[in-house]
Coordinates of C-alpha atoms and ligand atoms in Angstrom, one line a residue:
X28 CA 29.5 -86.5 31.9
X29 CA 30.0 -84.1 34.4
X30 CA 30.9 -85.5 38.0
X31 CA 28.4 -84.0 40.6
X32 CA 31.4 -82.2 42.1
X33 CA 32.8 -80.4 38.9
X34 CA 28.8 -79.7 38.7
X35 CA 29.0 -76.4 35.8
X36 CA 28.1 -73.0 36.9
X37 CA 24.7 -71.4 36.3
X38 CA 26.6 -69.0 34.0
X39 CA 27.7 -70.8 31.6
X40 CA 24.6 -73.4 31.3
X41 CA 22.8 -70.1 30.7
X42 CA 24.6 -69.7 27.6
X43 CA 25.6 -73.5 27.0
X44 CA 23.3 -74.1 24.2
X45 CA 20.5 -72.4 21.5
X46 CA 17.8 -74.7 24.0
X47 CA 19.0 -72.9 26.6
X48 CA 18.6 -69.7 25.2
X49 CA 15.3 -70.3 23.9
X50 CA 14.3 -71.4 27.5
X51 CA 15.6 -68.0 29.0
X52 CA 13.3 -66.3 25.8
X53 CA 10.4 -68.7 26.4
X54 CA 10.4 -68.7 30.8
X55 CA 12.1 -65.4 31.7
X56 CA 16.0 -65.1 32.9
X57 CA 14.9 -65.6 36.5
X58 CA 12.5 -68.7 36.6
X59 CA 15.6 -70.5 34.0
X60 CA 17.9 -69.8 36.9
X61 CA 15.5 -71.0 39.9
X62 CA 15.4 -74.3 37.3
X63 CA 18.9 -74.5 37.0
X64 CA 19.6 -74.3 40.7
X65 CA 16.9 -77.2 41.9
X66 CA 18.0 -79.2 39.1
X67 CA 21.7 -78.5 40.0
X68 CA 20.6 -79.2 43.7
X69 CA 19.3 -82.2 43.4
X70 CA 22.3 -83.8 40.9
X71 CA 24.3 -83.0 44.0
X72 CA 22.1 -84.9 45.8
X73 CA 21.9 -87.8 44.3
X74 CA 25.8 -87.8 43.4
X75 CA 24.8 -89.5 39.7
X76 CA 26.8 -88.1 36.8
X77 CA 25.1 -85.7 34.6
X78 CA 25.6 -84.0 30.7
X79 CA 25.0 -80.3 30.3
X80 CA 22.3 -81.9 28.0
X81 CA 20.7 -83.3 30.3
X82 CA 20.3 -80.6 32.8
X83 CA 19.2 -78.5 30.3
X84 CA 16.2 -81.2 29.6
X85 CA 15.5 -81.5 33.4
X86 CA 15.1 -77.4 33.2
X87 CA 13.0 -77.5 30.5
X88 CA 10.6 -80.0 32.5
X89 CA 10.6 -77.9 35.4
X90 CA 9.7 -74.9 33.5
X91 CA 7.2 -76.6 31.6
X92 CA 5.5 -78.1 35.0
X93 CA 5.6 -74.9 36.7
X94 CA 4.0 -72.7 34.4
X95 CA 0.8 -74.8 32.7
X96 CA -2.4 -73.4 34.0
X97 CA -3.6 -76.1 36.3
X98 CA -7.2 -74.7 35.8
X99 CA -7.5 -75.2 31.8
X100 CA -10.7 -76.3 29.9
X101 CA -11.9 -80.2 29.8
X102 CA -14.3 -82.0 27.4
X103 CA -17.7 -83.2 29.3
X104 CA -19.1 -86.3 28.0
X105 CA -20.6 -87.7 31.1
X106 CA -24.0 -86.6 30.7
X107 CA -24.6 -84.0 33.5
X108 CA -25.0 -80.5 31.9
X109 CA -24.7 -79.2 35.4
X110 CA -21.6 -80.5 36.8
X111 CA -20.1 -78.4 40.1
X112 CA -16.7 -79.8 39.4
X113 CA -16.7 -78.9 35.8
X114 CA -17.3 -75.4 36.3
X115 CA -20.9 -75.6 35.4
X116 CA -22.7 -73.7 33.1
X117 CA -20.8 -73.0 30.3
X118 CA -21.4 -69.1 28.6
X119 CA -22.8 -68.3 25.9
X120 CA -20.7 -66.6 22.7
X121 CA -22.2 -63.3 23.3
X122 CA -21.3 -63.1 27.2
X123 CA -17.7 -63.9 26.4
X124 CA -17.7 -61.6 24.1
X125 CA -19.2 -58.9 26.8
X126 CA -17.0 -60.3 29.3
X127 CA -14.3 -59.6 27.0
X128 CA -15.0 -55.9 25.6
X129 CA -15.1 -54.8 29.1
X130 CA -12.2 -56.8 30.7
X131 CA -9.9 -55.2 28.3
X132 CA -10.8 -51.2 28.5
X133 CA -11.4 -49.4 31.6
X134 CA -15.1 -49.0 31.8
X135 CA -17.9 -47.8 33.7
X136 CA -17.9 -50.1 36.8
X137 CA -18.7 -47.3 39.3
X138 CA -18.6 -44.2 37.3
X139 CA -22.1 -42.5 36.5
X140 CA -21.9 -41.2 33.0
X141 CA -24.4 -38.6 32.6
X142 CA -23.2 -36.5 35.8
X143 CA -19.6 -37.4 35.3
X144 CA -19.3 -38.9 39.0
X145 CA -19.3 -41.9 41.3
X146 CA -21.6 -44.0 40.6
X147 CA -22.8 -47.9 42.2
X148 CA -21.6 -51.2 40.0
X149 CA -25.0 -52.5 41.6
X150 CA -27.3 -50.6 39.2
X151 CA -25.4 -52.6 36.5
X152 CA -27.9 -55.9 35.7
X153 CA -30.6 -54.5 38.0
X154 CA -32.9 -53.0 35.4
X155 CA -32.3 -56.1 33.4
X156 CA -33.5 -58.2 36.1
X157 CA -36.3 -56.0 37.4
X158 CA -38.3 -56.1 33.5
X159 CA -37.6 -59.8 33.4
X160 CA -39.2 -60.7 36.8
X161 CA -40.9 -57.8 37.7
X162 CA -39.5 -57.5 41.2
X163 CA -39.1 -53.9 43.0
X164 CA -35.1 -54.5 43.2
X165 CA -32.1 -56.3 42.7
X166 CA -28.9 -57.2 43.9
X167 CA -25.9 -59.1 42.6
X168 CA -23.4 -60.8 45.1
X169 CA -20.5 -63.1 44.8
X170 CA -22.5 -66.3 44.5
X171 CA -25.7 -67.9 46.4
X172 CA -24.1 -68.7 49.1
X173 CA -23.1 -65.3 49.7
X174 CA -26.1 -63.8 48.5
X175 CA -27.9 -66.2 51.4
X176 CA -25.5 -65.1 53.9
X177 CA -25.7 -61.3 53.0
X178 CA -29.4 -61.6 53.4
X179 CA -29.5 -63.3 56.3
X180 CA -27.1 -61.2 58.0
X181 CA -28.8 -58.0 57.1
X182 CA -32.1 -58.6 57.9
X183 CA -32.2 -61.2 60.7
X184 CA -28.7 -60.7 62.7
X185 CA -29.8 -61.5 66.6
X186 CA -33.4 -62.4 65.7
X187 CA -35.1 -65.7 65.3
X188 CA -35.0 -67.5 62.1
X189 CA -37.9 -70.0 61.3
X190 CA -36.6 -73.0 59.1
X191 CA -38.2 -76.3 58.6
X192 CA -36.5 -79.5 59.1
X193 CA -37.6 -80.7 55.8
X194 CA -35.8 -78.0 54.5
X195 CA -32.0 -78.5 56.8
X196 CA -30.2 -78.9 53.5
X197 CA -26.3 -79.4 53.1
X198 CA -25.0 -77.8 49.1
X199 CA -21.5 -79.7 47.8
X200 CA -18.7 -77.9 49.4
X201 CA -20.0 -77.4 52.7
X202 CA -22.7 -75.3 52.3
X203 CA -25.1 -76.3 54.8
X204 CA -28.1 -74.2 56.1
X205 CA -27.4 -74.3 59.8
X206 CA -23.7 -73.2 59.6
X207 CA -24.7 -70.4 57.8
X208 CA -27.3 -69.3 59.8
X209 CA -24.8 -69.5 62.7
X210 CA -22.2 -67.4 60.9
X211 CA -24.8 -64.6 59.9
X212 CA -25.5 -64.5 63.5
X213 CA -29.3 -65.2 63.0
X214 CA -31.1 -67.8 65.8
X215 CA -32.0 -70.7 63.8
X216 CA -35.5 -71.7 64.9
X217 CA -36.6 -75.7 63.6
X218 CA -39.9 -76.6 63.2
X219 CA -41.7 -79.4 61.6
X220 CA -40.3 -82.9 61.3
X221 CA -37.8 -84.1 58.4
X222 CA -40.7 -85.1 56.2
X223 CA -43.6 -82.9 57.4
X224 CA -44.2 -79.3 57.6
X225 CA -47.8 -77.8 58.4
X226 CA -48.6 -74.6 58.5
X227 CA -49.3 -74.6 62.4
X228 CA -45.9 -74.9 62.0
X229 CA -45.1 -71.7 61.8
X230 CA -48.3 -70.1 63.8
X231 CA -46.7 -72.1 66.8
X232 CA -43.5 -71.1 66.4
X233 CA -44.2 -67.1 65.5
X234 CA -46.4 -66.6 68.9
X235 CA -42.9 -65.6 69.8
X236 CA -41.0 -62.5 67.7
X237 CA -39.2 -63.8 64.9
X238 CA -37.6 -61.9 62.3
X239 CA -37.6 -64.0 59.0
X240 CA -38.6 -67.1 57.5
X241 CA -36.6 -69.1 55.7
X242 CA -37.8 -71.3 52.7
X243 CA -34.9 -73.4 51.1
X244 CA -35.6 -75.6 47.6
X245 CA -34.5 -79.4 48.0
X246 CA -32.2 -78.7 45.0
X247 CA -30.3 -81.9 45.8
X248 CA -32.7 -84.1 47.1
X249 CA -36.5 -85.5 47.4
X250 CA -38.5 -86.4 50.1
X251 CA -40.9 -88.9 49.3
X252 CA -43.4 -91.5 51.3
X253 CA -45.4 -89.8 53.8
X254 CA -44.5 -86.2 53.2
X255 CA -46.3 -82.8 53.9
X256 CA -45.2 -79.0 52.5
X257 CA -47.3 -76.1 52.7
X258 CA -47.6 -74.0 49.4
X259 CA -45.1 -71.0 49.3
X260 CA -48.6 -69.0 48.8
X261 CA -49.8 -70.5 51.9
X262 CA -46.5 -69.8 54.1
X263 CA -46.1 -66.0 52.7
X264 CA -50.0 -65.3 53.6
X265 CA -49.5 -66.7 57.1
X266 CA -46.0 -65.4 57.4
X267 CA -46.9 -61.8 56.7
X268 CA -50.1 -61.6 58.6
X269 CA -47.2 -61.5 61.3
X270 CA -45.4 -59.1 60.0
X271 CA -42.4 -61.2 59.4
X272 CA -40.3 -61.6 56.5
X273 CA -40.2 -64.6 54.2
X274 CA -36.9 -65.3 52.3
X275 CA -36.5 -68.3 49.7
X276 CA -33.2 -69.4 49.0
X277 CA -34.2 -70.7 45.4
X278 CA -30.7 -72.5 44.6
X279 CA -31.0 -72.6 40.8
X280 CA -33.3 -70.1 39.6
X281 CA -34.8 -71.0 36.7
X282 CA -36.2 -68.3 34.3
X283 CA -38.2 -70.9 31.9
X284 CA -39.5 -73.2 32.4
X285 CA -38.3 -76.9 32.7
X286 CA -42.0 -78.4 32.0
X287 CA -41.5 -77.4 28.3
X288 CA -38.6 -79.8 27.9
X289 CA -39.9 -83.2 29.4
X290 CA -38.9 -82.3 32.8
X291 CA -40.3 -81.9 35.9
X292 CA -41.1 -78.0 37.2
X293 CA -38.3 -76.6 38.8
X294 CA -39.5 -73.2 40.6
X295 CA -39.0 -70.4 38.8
X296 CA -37.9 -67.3 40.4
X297 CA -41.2 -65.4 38.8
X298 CA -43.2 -67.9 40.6
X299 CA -41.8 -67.3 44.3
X300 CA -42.3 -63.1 43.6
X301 CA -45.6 -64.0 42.6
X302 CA -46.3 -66.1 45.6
X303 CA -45.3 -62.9 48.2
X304 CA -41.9 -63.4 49.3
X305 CA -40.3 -60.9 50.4
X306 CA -36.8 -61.9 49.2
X307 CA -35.6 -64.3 46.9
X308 CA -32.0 -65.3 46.1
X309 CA -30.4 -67.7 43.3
X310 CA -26.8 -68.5 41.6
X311 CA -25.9 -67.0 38.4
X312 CA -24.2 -70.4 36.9
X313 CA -27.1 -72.9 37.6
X314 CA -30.3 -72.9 35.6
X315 CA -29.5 -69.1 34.7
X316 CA -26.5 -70.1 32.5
X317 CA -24.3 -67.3 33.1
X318 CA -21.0 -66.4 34.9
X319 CA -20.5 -67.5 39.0
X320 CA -23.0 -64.9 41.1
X321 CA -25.6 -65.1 43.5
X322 CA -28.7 -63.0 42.6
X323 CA -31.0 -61.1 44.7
X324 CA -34.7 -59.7 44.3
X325 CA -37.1 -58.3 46.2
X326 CA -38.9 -55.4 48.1
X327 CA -37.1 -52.3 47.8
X328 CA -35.9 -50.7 51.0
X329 CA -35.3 -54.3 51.9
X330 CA -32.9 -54.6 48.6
X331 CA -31.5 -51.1 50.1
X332 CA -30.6 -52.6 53.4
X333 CA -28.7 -55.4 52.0
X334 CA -26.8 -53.0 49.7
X335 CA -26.0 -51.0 52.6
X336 CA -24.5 -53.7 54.8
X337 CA -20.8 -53.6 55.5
X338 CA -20.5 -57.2 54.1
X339 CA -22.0 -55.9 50.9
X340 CA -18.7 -54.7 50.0
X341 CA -17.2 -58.1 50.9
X342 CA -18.9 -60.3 48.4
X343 CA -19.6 -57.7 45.5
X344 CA -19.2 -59.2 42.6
X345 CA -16.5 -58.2 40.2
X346 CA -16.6 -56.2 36.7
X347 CA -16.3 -59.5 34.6
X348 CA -19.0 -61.4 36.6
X349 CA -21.3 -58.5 35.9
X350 CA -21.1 -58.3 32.5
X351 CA -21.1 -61.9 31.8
X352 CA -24.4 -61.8 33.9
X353 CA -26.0 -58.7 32.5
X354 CA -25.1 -59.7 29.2
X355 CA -26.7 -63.2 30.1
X356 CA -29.9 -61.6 31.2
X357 CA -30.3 -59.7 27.9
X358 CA -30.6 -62.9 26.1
X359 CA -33.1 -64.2 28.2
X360 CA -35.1 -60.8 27.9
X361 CA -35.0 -60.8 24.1
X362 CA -36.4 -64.6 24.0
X363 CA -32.7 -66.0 22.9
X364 CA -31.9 -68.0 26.0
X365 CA -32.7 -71.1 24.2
X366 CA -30.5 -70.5 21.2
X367 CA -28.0 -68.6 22.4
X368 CA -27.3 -70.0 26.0
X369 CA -25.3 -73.5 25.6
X370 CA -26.9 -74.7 29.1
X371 CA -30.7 -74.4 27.2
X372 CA -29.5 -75.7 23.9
X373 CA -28.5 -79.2 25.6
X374 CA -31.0 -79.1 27.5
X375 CA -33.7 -78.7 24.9
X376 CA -31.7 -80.9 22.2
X377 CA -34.3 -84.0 21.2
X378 CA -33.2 -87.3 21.2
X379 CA -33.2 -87.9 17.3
X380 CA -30.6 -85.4 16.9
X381 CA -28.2 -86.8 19.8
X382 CA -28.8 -90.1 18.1
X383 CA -27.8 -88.4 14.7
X384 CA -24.5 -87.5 16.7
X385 CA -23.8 -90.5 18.2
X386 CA -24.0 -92.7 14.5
X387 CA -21.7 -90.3 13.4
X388 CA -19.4 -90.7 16.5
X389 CA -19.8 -94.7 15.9
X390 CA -19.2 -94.1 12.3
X391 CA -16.2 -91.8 12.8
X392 CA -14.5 -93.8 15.6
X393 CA -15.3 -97.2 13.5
X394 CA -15.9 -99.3 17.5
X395 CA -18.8 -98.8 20.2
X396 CA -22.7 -99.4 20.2
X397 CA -25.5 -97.2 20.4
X398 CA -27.4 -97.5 23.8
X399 CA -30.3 -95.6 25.5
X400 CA -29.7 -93.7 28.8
X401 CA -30.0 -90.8 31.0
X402 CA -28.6 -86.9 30.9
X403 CA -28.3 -85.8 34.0
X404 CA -29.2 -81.8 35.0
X405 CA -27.2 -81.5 38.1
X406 CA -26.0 -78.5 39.6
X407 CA -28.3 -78.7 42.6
X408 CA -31.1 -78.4 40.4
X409 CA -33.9 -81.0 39.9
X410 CA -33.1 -83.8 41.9
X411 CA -32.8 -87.2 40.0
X412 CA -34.5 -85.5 37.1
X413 CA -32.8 -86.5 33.5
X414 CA -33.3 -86.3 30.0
X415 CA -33.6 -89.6 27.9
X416 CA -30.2 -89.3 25.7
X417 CA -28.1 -92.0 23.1
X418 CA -24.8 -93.1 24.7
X419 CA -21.8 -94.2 22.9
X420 CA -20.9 -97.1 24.7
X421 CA -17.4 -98.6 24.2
X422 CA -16.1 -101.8 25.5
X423 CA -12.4 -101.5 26.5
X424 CA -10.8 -103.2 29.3
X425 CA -9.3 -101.8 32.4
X426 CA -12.0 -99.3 31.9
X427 CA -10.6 -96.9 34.8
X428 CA -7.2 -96.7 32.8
X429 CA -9.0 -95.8 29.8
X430 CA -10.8 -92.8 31.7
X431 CA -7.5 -92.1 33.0
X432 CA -5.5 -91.7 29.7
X433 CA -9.2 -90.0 28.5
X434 CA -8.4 -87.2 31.6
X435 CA -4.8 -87.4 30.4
X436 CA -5.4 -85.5 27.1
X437 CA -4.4 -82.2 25.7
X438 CA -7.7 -81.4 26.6
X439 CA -9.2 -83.8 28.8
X440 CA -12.2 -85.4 28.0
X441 CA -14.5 -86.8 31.3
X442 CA -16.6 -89.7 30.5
X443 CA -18.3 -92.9 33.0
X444 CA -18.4 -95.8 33.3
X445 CA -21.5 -98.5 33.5
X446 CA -21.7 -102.2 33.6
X447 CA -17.8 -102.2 32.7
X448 CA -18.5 -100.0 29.9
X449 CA -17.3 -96.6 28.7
X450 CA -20.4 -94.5 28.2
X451 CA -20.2 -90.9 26.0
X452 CA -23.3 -89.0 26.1
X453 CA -23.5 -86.6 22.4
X454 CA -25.8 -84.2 24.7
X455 CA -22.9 -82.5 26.9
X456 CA -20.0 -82.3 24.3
X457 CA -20.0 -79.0 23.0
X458 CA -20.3 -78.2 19.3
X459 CA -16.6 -76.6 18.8
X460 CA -14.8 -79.2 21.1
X461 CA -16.8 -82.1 19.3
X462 CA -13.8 -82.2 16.2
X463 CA -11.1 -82.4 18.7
X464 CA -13.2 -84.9 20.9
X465 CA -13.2 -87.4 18.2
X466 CA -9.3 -86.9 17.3
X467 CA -8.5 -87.8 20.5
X468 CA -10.6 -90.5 21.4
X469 CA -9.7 -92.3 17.9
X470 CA -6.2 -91.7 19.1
X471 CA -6.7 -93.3 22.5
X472 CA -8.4 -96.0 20.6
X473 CA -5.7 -96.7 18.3
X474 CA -2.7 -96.7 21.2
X475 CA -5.0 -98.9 23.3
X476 CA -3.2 -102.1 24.3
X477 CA -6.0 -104.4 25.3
Ligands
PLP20 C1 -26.5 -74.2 44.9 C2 -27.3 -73.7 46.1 C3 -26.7 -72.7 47.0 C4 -25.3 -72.3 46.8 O1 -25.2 -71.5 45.6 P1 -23.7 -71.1 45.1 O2 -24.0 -70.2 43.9 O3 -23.1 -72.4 44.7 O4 -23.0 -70.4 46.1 C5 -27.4 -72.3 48.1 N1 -28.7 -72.7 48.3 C6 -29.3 -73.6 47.5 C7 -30.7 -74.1 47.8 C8 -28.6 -74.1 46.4 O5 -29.2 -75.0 45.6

C-alpha cells in the first residue's frame, strides 16, 4: 500500500503493469493520463492508502465510463411502435444500407453531375415525392417542426395567421403552436371555440387581410362530446375564394392507409393535396418510417419561396437524413413499404402470429401467462388508437426493480407495468433483437431474488 503522500508518479503507473499498457493501447496515451491524475487526485483527497493495483482498476473505470456511447440502441417491448423517446421509427434494411453507401464516400450532395457543377441537395427526394403524391414541389427540412416554422416564416412573416382554437395544439418537447407562430414572426389570429369551428369562422375573421391559414391534425389528442370541424375541402374552398393561403401542418403523414389495418383513418398526405391546400408539411420518422426530417409539398413558386428563405439554410437537412429518406420513399413507390419498412410490418402483423411469438416466449422463458391487450401507435399519430396484441405477462415482485435491472442490460430492454404485472408485447421487439431479448430476460429471471 502506497501512503497518499508517497502517491507514485504518473510515469511509472504508465508503465507499471501489461493492464496498464493495454489501457494506454485501448484509451489513447492522453485520456490514461487525465485518468490517472483524477484518480490520483482524489486518493489524495481522501488520504486512504492505495495499491498501484488498484489505481490502475479505478483508471480502467474511468475510462470505461467516459467513453460508452450514452446514446446506444434499446429493446422496445412496451407496445408503442411509435415511441418519441425511443427514437421512433426504426429504418428499414435498405435505408441503412443507403445511408451507409453514401456516408462513407464523398457523393453528390450538391454537385450536378451532368454539367459538372453546383448543384441543390433539395432536388434529392423531390421527384420521389412529387410521383408518389402528385404535388407540384417538395422540400425537405430538418424535421416538422422546422418544416412548420420555415413555412410559416416565409410565407406569413408580419401577416395575420388564422388558427382555430380546436386546433392550439402543444407536440412533446415543447412544440406548441402559438410559440411557434410567435417565433416565425406571424400574427396569430384565434377563432372558433376549443371544441367548435364553423366555417363563418373564418369568413369573419378574413373580412380583414390575412395571409395564411393554418390547419393543424389533433395528432395527440381527441375532442369529443359536442364538437364541430369544417372539412379541409370546405375550409380550402372558402379560404381561397379570399385569396389566402391554407397550410396543414399534418404531424405524421401517412402515405397508406391506416383503415386497411383495423385502425381508424389517419389523414394521408394525398388526401389534404387533394382537398386544395396550398402547403402541407409532415415528419419523416412518424407514419413515414424513415430517418428524422420534416417534409414539405405544395404549389411550386410557393415551394420556391421557402427554398429561398435565409432560414432554409438553417434547417437543411443533412446528406445522411436524405438518403435514409429518399431511399425510404422508393420503397413506398415500388409498393414495398409494408414488407420492407419495420414501422408497417408491426403494424400490419395479425394477432395469431404475435400469439405464435408470445407461446414461444412462454415456452422459451419456462414463467409468464398469455394475456390480451393493446399496441399502442404513438408518435403523435392516431390518438388513443391501438392494435389488439398478446402480452407476455410476468409476475415478479418489486416490479419497478425488475424494469430497472430490465433497463440495466447490455442492451436494455423497455417493458410496463399493469396491475403489478410485467407486460411484453411480441408486436414491438424486433426480429434480430428477439434472440438476445430472450437471453437476457431468462437471465434476469434466473438472478431474480424474489
Ligand atoms: C409531431 C408533430 C410536429 C413536430 O414534428 P417533428 O418532426 O417532431 O419536429 C408538428 N406538428 C404536428 C401536428 C405533429 O404531430
Amino acid at each position: 500500500m502506497t501512503e497518499p503522500a508517497h502517491l507514485p508518479s504518473i510515469d511509472s503507473l504508465l508503465h507499471y503493469s501489461k493492464c496498464s499498457s493495454t489501457l494506454v493501447d485501448t484509451f489513447g496515451h492522453e485520456l490514461m493520463v487525465n485518468a490517472l491524475r483524477q484518480t490520483l487526485g482524489e486518493a489524495r483527497q481522501t488520504k486512504i492508502n492505495i495499491s498501484e493495483a488498484q489505481i490502475i482498476e479505478k483508471c480502467r473505470n474511468l475510462l470505461v465510463e467516459w467513453t460508452t456511447p450514452t446514446l446506444v440502441p434499446v429493446i422496445n417491448a412496451s407496445g408503442v411502435i411509435l415511441h418519441t423517446n425511443l427514437g421512433r421509427a426504426p429504418l428499414s434494411e435498405v435505408a441503412y444500407q443507403q445511408i451507409q453507401n453514401v456516408a462513407v464516400s464523398y457523393n453528390n450532395l450538391e454537385y450536378d453531375l451532368d454539367i459538372g457543377k453546383r448543384g441543390s441537395r433539395f432536388i434529392h427526394a423531390e421527384q420521389l415525392l412529387l410521383r408518389l403524391t402528385h404535388a407540384e414541389a417538395a422540400c425537405i427540412v430538418n424535421n416538422n417542426a422546422a418544416a412548420v416554422l420555415l413555412v410559416l416564416t416565409a410565407l406569413a412573416q408580419r401577416k395575420r395567421v388564422l388558427v382555430s382554437r380546436t386546433q392550439m395544439v402543444e407536440i412533446g418537447g415543447g412544440f406548441r403552436i402559438p410559440d411557434v407562430m410567435r417565433q416565425s414572426g406571424a400574427k396569430l389570429v384565434e377563432i372558433g371555440t376549443t371544441n367548435r369551428l364553423h366555417l363563418s369562422d373564418y369568413e369573419n375573421a378574413l373580412r380583414e387581410p390575412a395571409a395564411m391559414v393554418l390547419c393543424t391534425h389533433h395528432s395527440n389528442f381527441k375532442i369529443v362530446g359536442f364538437t364541430n370541424e369544417p372539412s379541409l375541402q370546405e375550409i380550402c374552398s372558402l379560404v381561397h375564394q379570399k385569396g389566402v393561403l391554407i397550410f396543414h401542418d399534418l404531424g405524421s403523414g401517412a402515405l397508406l392507409d391506416t383503415a386497411k389495418y383495423g385502425l381508424p383513418h389517419e389523414p394521408m398526405v394525398q388526401e389534404s393535396l387533394q382537398a386544395g391546400v396550398d402547403v402541407v408539411s409532415f415528419s419523416g420518422d412518424k407514419l413515414l418510417g424513415g430517418p428524422q426530417a420534416g417534409i414539405i409539398l405544395g404549389k411550386k413558386e410557393l415551394i420556391q419561396k421557402i427554398k429561398k428563405h435565409p432560414l432554409a439554410r438553417a434547417l437543411r437537412p443533412d446528406k445522411l437524413c436524405l438518403a435514409g429518406i429518399s431511399q425510404t420513399l422508393l420503397t413506398y413507390l415500388t409498393g414495398k413499404a409494408e414488407s420492407e419498412i419495420p414501422l408497417w410490418q408491426m403494424i400490419s402483423l395479425s394477432a395469431q402470429t404475435i400469439h405464435q411469438r408470445a407461446v414461444l416466449w412462454k415456452e422459451n422463458l419456462g414463467c409468464g401467462d398469455i394475456i390480451e391487450g393493446r399496441s399502442m401507435i404513438g408518435g403523435g399519430s392516431l390518438p388513443d388508437e391501438s392494435l389488439p396484441t398478446f402480452l407476455l405477462a410476468i409476475h415478479a415482485k418489486k416490479p419497478d426493480q425488475f424494469l430497472k435491472t430490465l433497463r440495466e442490460q447490455s442492451v436494455p430492454i423497455i417493458a410496463r407495468i399493469e396491475d403489478g404485472r410485467i407486460l411484453l408485447d411480441p408486436r414491438t421487439v424486433l426480429p434480430h433483437q428477439e434472440k438476445l431479448f430472450l437471453e437476457s430476460l431468462k437471465q434476469v429471471l434466473l438472478n431474480w431474488k424474489e
